[in-house]
Amino acid sequence: QDTDNKSTRQVFRKKLREGKLDDKEIEIDVALPQVGVEIMAPPGMEDMTNQLQGMFQNLSGNQSKKKKLTIKDAFKLLIEEEAAKLVNQEDLKQDAIEALEQTGIVFIDEIDKICKREGNSSADVSREGVQRDLLPLIEGSTVSTKHGMVKTDHILFIASGAFQMSKPSDLIPELQGRLPIRVELQALEVNDFVRILTEPHASLSEQYVALLGTEGVSVTFTECGIQRIAEAAWQVNERTENIGARRLHTVMERLMEEISYDASEKSGESIEVDVKYVNHHLEMLVDNEDLSRYIL
């Protein structure tokens, strides 16, 4: 009897591993997700918060319900449940907080928007208030989060801004002292636009190829075509407001506008975006300064 059971198990194990049982339906007990209750407590009350959260979670208990699934889906679900049992949530939180405190990076964008400006004293009061609120975080303090207390002493803070209407010296002296390293970035050149269009995963050119591919249109960008697109974006930036890489969205949208609207009628066709194609579709946008000024 034991030999028969063992051989039967081996037969089914082999079928399971080969995927021959994937479409079969079985009924299993699935653990219901625990109801999460978020409690924000003042500093020093984290233990009480954890106890309250544990109490609410225990009220729901380890409830489960029967569910009919295919063996393939059930297998994934059971693996996830067993993997979750191996993770100690408290250790995970502690490791995450430690990693944040030692290797964390906080990026503050548009910091120039909180600089003082001439002739607007009422708004400057609120801007200076925001700067003073940032000071304790950057200088080093203990912040209360839902996962515990986090010290910001060793967190790297990086701030950036265009500073077109103001300059870094308009920040309050204390904040300037806490951001000692200053780097001025240069405007994007043609080669930078070429790299943006070719190097990143899912770049703009790849997105349009994939998007039009759903309509059955095969689009390819030649190296010369990419170079011309980059030159067009750079030219419009130089002649009008320099908005950096955002300009590529405008240029690409204008370039691919005709294909995008007629894609359903061109299913099965192949389109090559080369220098001639780019010049034909972007000539008016690049050459007409008044027009390019009003087309974002």
CSV table of C-alpha atoms in Angstrom, one decimal:
chain,number,residue,atom,x,y,z
A,1,GLN,CA,0.0,0.0,0.0
A,2,ASP,CA,2.8,2.4,0.9
A,3,THR,CA,4.6,1.6,-2.3
A,4,ASP,CA,1.5,2.3,-4.4
A,5,ASN,CA,1.0,5.6,-2.6
A,6,LYS,CA,4.6,6.6,-3.1
A,7,SER,CA,4.5,5.7,-6.8
A,8,THR,CA,1.3,7.7,-7.2
A,9,ARG,CA,2.8,10.7,-5.6
A,10,GLN,CA,5.8,10.5,-7.9
A,11,VAL,CA,3.6,10.3,-10.9
A,12,PHE,CA,1.6,13.4,-9.9
A,13,ARG,CA,4.7,15.2,-8.8
A,14,LYS,CA,6.2,14.7,-12.2
A,15,LYS,CA,3.0,15.9,-13.9
A,16,LEU,CA,2.9,18.9,-11.7
A,17,ARG,CA,6.5,19.9,-12.5
A,18,GLU,CA,5.9,19.4,-16.2
A,19,GLY,CA,2.8,21.7,-16.1
A,20,LYS,CA,0.4,19.0,-17.1
A,21,LEU,CA,-1.9,19.7,-14.2
A,22,ASP,CA,-1.9,23.6,-14.5
A,23,ASP,CA,-5.5,23.8,-15.8
A,24,LYS,CA,-7.0,21.5,-13.2
A,25,GLU,CA,-9.1,23.2,-10.5
A,26,ILE,CA,-8.7,22.5,-6.8
A,27,GLU,CA,-10.2,24.0,-3.7
A,28,ILE,CA,-7.8,25.4,-1.0
A,29,ASP,CA,-8.0,27.4,2.1
A,30,VAL,CA,-6.8,31.0,1.4
A,31,ALA,CA,-5.7,33.2,4.3
A,32,LEU,CA,-7.7,36.5,4.3
A,33,PRO,CA,-5.6,39.7,4.4
A,34,GLN,CA,-5.4,41.2,7.8
A,35,VAL,CA,-7.1,44.6,8.3
A,36,GLY,CA,-4.4,47.2,8.6
A,37,VAL,CA,-5.0,50.0,11.0
A,38,GLU,CA,-2.6,53.0,10.8
A,39,ILE,CA,-2.1,54.9,14.0
A,40,MET,CA,0.1,58.0,14.1
A,41,ALA,CA,1.4,58.7,17.6
A,42,PRO,CA,3.5,61.5,19.0
A,43,PRO,CA,7.3,60.9,19.5
A,44,GLY,CA,8.0,58.5,22.3
A,45,MET,CA,4.7,56.6,22.0
A,46,GLU,CA,5.8,54.1,19.4
A,47,ASP,CA,5.5,51.1,21.8
A,48,MET,CA,1.9,52.0,22.5
A,49,THR,CA,1.2,52.3,18.8
A,50,ASN,CA,2.6,48.9,18.1
A,51,GLN,CA,0.6,47.3,20.8
A,52,LEU,CA,-2.6,48.9,19.5
A,53,GLN,CA,-1.9,47.8,16.0
A,54,GLY,CA,-1.2,44.3,17.2
A,55,MET,CA,-4.4,44.2,19.2
A,56,PHE,CA,-6.5,45.2,16.1
A,57,GLN,CA,-4.8,42.6,14.0
A,58,ASN,CA,-5.4,39.9,16.6
A,59,LEU,CA,-9.1,40.8,16.6
A,60,SER,CA,-9.4,39.7,13.0
A,61,GLY,CA,-7.5,36.5,13.7
A,62,ASN,CA,-6.0,34.2,11.1
A,63,GLN,CA,-9.2,33.9,9.1
A,64,SER,CA,-9.3,31.9,5.9
A,65,LYS,CA,-11.9,31.0,3.3
A,66,LYS,CA,-12.2,28.2,0.7
A,67,LYS,CA,-11.4,29.2,-2.8
A,68,LYS,CA,-11.5,27.3,-6.1
A,69,LEU,CA,-8.4,28.0,-8.2
A,70,THR,CA,-6.4,26.3,-11.0
A,71,ILE,CA,-3.4,24.4,-9.8
A,72,LYS,CA,-1.1,27.0,-11.5
A,73,ASP,CA,-2.7,29.9,-9.6
A,74,ALA,CA,-2.9,28.0,-6.3
A,75,PHE,CA,0.7,27.1,-6.5
A,76,LYS,CA,1.8,30.7,-6.8
A,77,LEU,CA,-0.6,31.7,-3.9
A,78,LEU,CA,0.7,29.0,-1.6
A,79,ILE,CA,4.3,29.9,-2.3
A,80,GLU,CA,3.6,33.6,-1.4
A,81,GLU,CA,1.9,32.6,1.8
A,82,GLU,CA,4.8,30.3,2.9
A,83,ALA,CA,7.3,33.0,1.9
A,84,ALA,CA,5.5,35.6,4.0
A,85,LYS,CA,5.7,33.3,7.0
A,86,LEU,CA,9.5,33.3,6.8
A,87,VAL,CA,9.7,37.1,7.0
A,88,ASN,CA,10.0,38.6,10.4
A,89,GLN,CA,8.2,42.0,10.0
A,90,GLU,CA,9.9,43.6,13.0
A,91,ASP,CA,13.4,42.6,11.8
A,92,LEU,CA,12.4,43.9,8.3
A,93,LYS,CA,11.3,47.3,9.7
A,94,GLN,CA,14.5,47.6,11.8
A,95,ASP,CA,16.7,46.8,8.8
A,96,ALA,CA,14.8,49.3,6.6
A,97,ILE,CA,15.1,52.1,9.2
A,98,GLU,CA,18.9,51.3,9.6
A,99,ALA,CA,19.4,51.4,5.9
A,100,LEU,CA,17.5,54.6,5.6
A,101,GLU,CA,19.5,56.3,8.3
A,102,GLN,CA,22.9,55.3,7.0
A,103,THR,CA,22.4,55.3,3.2
A,104,GLY,CA,19.2,57.4,2.6
A,105,ILE,CA,19.0,60.2,0.0
A,106,VAL,CA,16.3,62.9,0.1
A,107,PHE,CA,15.9,65.0,-3.1
A,108,ILE,CA,14.2,68.4,-2.7
A,109,ASP,CA,13.2,69.8,-6.1
A,110,GLU,CA,12.1,73.3,-7.0
A,111,ILE,CA,13.9,74.8,-3.9
A,112,ASP,CA,14.2,78.1,-5.7
A,113,LYS,CA,10.4,78.5,-5.3
A,114,ILE,CA,10.9,79.2,-1.5
A,115,CYS,CA,13.5,81.9,-2.0
A,116,LYS,CA,12.9,85.5,-1.1
A,117,ARG,CA,11.8,87.8,-4.0
A,118,GLU,CA,11.9,91.5,-4.3
A,119,GLY,CA,8.6,93.4,-4.0
A,120,ASN,CA,6.6,90.6,-2.4
A,121,SER,CA,7.1,90.9,1.3
A,122,SER,CA,3.9,89.0,2.4
A,123,ALA,CA,4.8,85.9,0.4
A,124,ASP,CA,8.4,86.1,1.6
A,125,VAL,CA,7.3,85.5,5.1
A,126,SER,CA,5.7,82.1,4.2
A,127,ARG,CA,8.7,81.2,2.0
A,128,GLU,CA,11.1,81.9,4.8
A,129,GLY,CA,8.9,79.8,7.2
A,130,VAL,CA,9.2,76.8,4.8
A,131,GLN,CA,13.0,77.2,4.8
A,132,ARG,CA,13.1,77.2,8.6
A,133,ASP,CA,10.9,74.1,8.7
A,134,LEU,CA,13.4,72.3,6.5
A,135,LEU,CA,16.4,73.3,8.7
A,136,PRO,CA,15.9,70.7,11.5
A,137,LEU,CA,15.5,67.9,8.9
A,138,ILE,CA,18.7,68.9,7.1
A,139,GLU,CA,20.7,69.7,10.2
A,140,GLY,CA,19.8,66.3,11.8
A,141,SER,CA,16.8,65.4,13.9
A,142,THR,CA,14.6,62.5,14.8
A,143,VAL,CA,11.5,62.1,12.7
A,144,SER,CA,8.5,60.0,13.7
A,145,THR,CA,7.2,57.7,10.9
A,146,LYS,CA,4.6,54.9,11.0
A,147,HIS,CA,7.4,52.4,11.1
A,148,GLY,CA,9.4,54.0,13.9
A,149,MET,CA,11.8,56.9,14.7
A,150,VAL,CA,14.3,57.9,11.9
A,151,LYS,CA,17.4,59.9,12.6
A,152,THR,CA,18.3,62.2,9.7
A,153,ASP,CA,21.9,63.0,10.8
A,154,HIS,CA,23.5,60.8,8.1
A,155,ILE,CA,20.9,61.2,5.4
A,156,LEU,CA,22.1,62.9,2.2
A,157,PHE,CA,20.0,65.9,1.2
A,158,ILE,CA,20.2,67.2,-2.4
A,159,ALA,CA,18.3,70.3,-3.4
A,160,SER,CA,17.8,71.6,-6.9
A,161,GLY,CA,16.2,74.5,-8.7
A,162,ALA,CA,16.3,76.6,-11.9
A,163,PHE,CA,16.9,79.9,-10.0
A,164,GLN,CA,15.7,82.0,-12.9
A,165,MET,CA,13.8,84.4,-10.7
A,166,SER,CA,16.2,84.2,-7.8
A,167,LYS,CA,19.6,83.0,-6.8
A,168,PRO,CA,21.0,80.6,-4.2
A,169,SER,CA,22.1,83.5,-2.0
A,170,ASP,CA,18.4,84.4,-1.5
A,171,LEU,CA,18.0,81.4,0.8
A,172,ILE,CA,18.4,82.1,4.5
A,173,PRO,CA,22.0,81.9,5.7
A,174,GLU,CA,21.4,78.9,7.9
A,175,LEU,CA,20.0,76.8,5.0
A,176,GLN,CA,22.9,77.9,2.7
A,177,GLY,CA,25.3,76.7,5.4
A,178,ARG,CA,23.7,73.2,5.5
A,179,LEU,CA,23.9,72.9,1.7
A,180,PRO,CA,27.6,73.7,1.2
A,181,ILE,CA,28.3,72.0,-2.1
A,182,ARG,CA,27.0,73.8,-5.1
A,183,VAL,CA,27.0,72.5,-8.7
A,184,GLU,CA,25.9,74.5,-11.7
A,185,LEU,CA,24.5,72.4,-14.5
A,186,GLN,CA,25.0,73.3,-18.1
A,187,ALA,CA,22.2,73.4,-20.7
A,188,LEU,CA,21.6,70.2,-22.7
A,189,GLU,CA,23.5,70.0,-26.0
A,190,VAL,CA,22.5,68.1,-29.1
A,191,ASN,CA,24.5,65.0,-28.1
A,192,ASP,CA,22.7,64.9,-24.7
A,193,PHE,CA,19.4,64.9,-26.5
A,194,VAL,CA,20.6,62.0,-28.7
A,195,ARG,CA,21.6,60.0,-25.6
A,196,ILE,CA,18.2,60.7,-24.0
A,197,LEU,CA,16.4,59.4,-27.1
A,198,THR,CA,18.6,56.2,-27.4
A,199,GLU,CA,20.1,55.1,-24.1
A,200,PRO,CA,17.3,54.9,-21.5
A,201,HIS,CA,15.1,51.8,-21.2
A,202,ALA,CA,11.7,52.7,-22.7
A,203,SER,CA,13.0,55.9,-24.2
A,204,LEU,CA,10.6,58.2,-26.1
A,205,SER,CA,11.5,56.7,-29.5
A,206,GLU,CA,10.9,53.1,-28.1
A,207,GLN,CA,7.6,54.2,-26.6
A,208,TYR,CA,6.3,55.4,-30.0
A,209,VAL,CA,7.6,52.2,-31.7
A,210,ALA,CA,5.7,50.1,-29.2
A,211,LEU,CA,2.6,52.3,-29.2
A,212,LEU,CA,2.2,52.2,-33.0
A,213,GLY,CA,3.1,48.5,-33.0
A,214,THR,CA,-0.2,47.9,-31.3
A,215,GLU,CA,-1.9,49.2,-34.5
A,216,GLY,CA,0.2,47.0,-36.7
A,217,VAL,CA,2.5,49.9,-37.9
A,218,SER,CA,6.2,49.1,-37.9
A,219,VAL,CA,8.2,52.3,-37.1
A,220,THR,CA,12.0,52.5,-37.2
A,221,PHE,CA,14.2,55.5,-36.3
A,222,THR,CA,17.5,55.8,-38.1
A,223,GLU,CA,20.6,57.3,-36.5
A,224,CYS,CA,20.5,60.3,-38.7
A,225,GLY,CA,16.8,60.7,-37.9
A,226,ILE,CA,17.5,60.7,-34.1
A,227,GLN,CA,20.3,63.2,-34.7
A,228,ARG,CA,18.0,65.5,-36.5
A,229,ILE,CA,15.3,65.2,-33.8
A,230,ALA,CA,17.9,66.2,-31.2
A,231,GLU,CA,19.0,69.1,-33.3
A,232,ALA,CA,15.4,70.3,-33.6
A,233,ALA,CA,14.8,70.1,-29.9
A,234,TRP,CA,18.0,72.0,-29.2
A,235,GLN,CA,17.2,74.7,-31.7
A,236,VAL,CA,13.7,75.4,-30.3
A,237,ASN,CA,15.2,75.5,-26.8
A,238,GLU,CA,17.8,78.1,-27.9
A,239,ARG,CA,15.3,80.3,-29.7
A,240,THR,CA,12.6,80.2,-27.1
A,241,GLU,CA,12.5,79.2,-23.4
A,242,ASN,CA,15.0,76.5,-22.5
A,243,ILE,CA,12.9,73.8,-20.8
A,244,GLY,CA,15.5,71.1,-21.2
A,245,ALA,CA,14.6,67.5,-22.0
A,246,ARG,CA,10.9,68.3,-21.7
A,247,ARG,CA,11.2,69.8,-25.2
A,248,LEU,CA,11.5,66.3,-26.7
A,249,HIS,CA,7.9,65.6,-25.8
A,250,THR,CA,6.8,68.5,-27.9
A,251,VAL,CA,9.0,67.6,-30.8
A,252,MET,CA,8.2,63.9,-30.8
A,253,GLU,CA,4.5,64.6,-30.5
A,254,ARG,CA,4.6,67.0,-33.5
A,255,LEU,CA,6.7,64.6,-35.4
A,256,MET,CA,4.5,61.5,-34.9
A,257,GLU,CA,1.2,63.3,-34.9
A,258,GLU,CA,0.2,62.3,-38.5
A,259,ILE,CA,1.1,58.7,-38.0
A,260,SER,CA,-0.6,58.5,-34.7
A,261,TYR,CA,-3.9,59.7,-36.1
A,262,ASP,CA,-3.8,57.6,-39.2
A,263,ALA,CA,-2.3,54.4,-37.6
A,264,SER,CA,-5.4,52.4,-37.9
A,265,GLU,CA,-5.5,53.0,-41.7
A,266,LYS,CA,-1.8,52.1,-42.1
A,267,SER,CA,-1.8,48.7,-40.5
A,268,GLY,CA,0.9,46.5,-41.9
A,269,GLU,CA,3.0,49.4,-43.3
A,270,SER,CA,6.6,50.1,-42.4
A,271,ILE,CA,7.6,53.7,-41.7
A,272,GLU,CA,11.2,54.9,-41.5
A,273,VAL,CA,11.9,58.1,-39.6
A,274,ASP,CA,15.0,59.5,-41.2
A,275,VAL,CA,16.3,63.0,-41.8
A,276,LYS,CA,14.0,63.7,-44.7
A,277,TYR,CA,10.9,62.6,-42.7
A,278,VAL,CA,11.9,64.8,-39.7
A,279,ASN,CA,12.6,67.8,-41.8
A,280,HIS,CA,9.3,67.5,-43.6
A,281,HIS,CA,7.3,67.3,-40.4
A,282,LEU,CA,9.3,69.7,-38.1
A,283,GLU,CA,10.3,72.4,-40.6
A,284,MET,CA,7.5,74.8,-39.6
A,285,LEU,CA,8.0,74.3,-35.9
A,286,VAL,CA,11.7,74.9,-36.0
A,287,ASP,CA,11.9,77.7,-38.5
A,288,ASN,CA,8.9,79.7,-37.3
A,289,GLU,CA,10.0,81.3,-34.0
A,290,ASP,CA,6.6,82.8,-33.3
A,291,LEU,CA,4.9,79.4,-33.8
A,292,SER,CA,7.4,77.5,-31.7
A,293,ARG,CA,6.9,80.0,-28.9
A,294,TYR,CA,3.2,79.1,-28.5
A,295,ILE,CA,3.5,75.3,-28.9
A,296,LEU,CA,4.7,73.8,-25.7
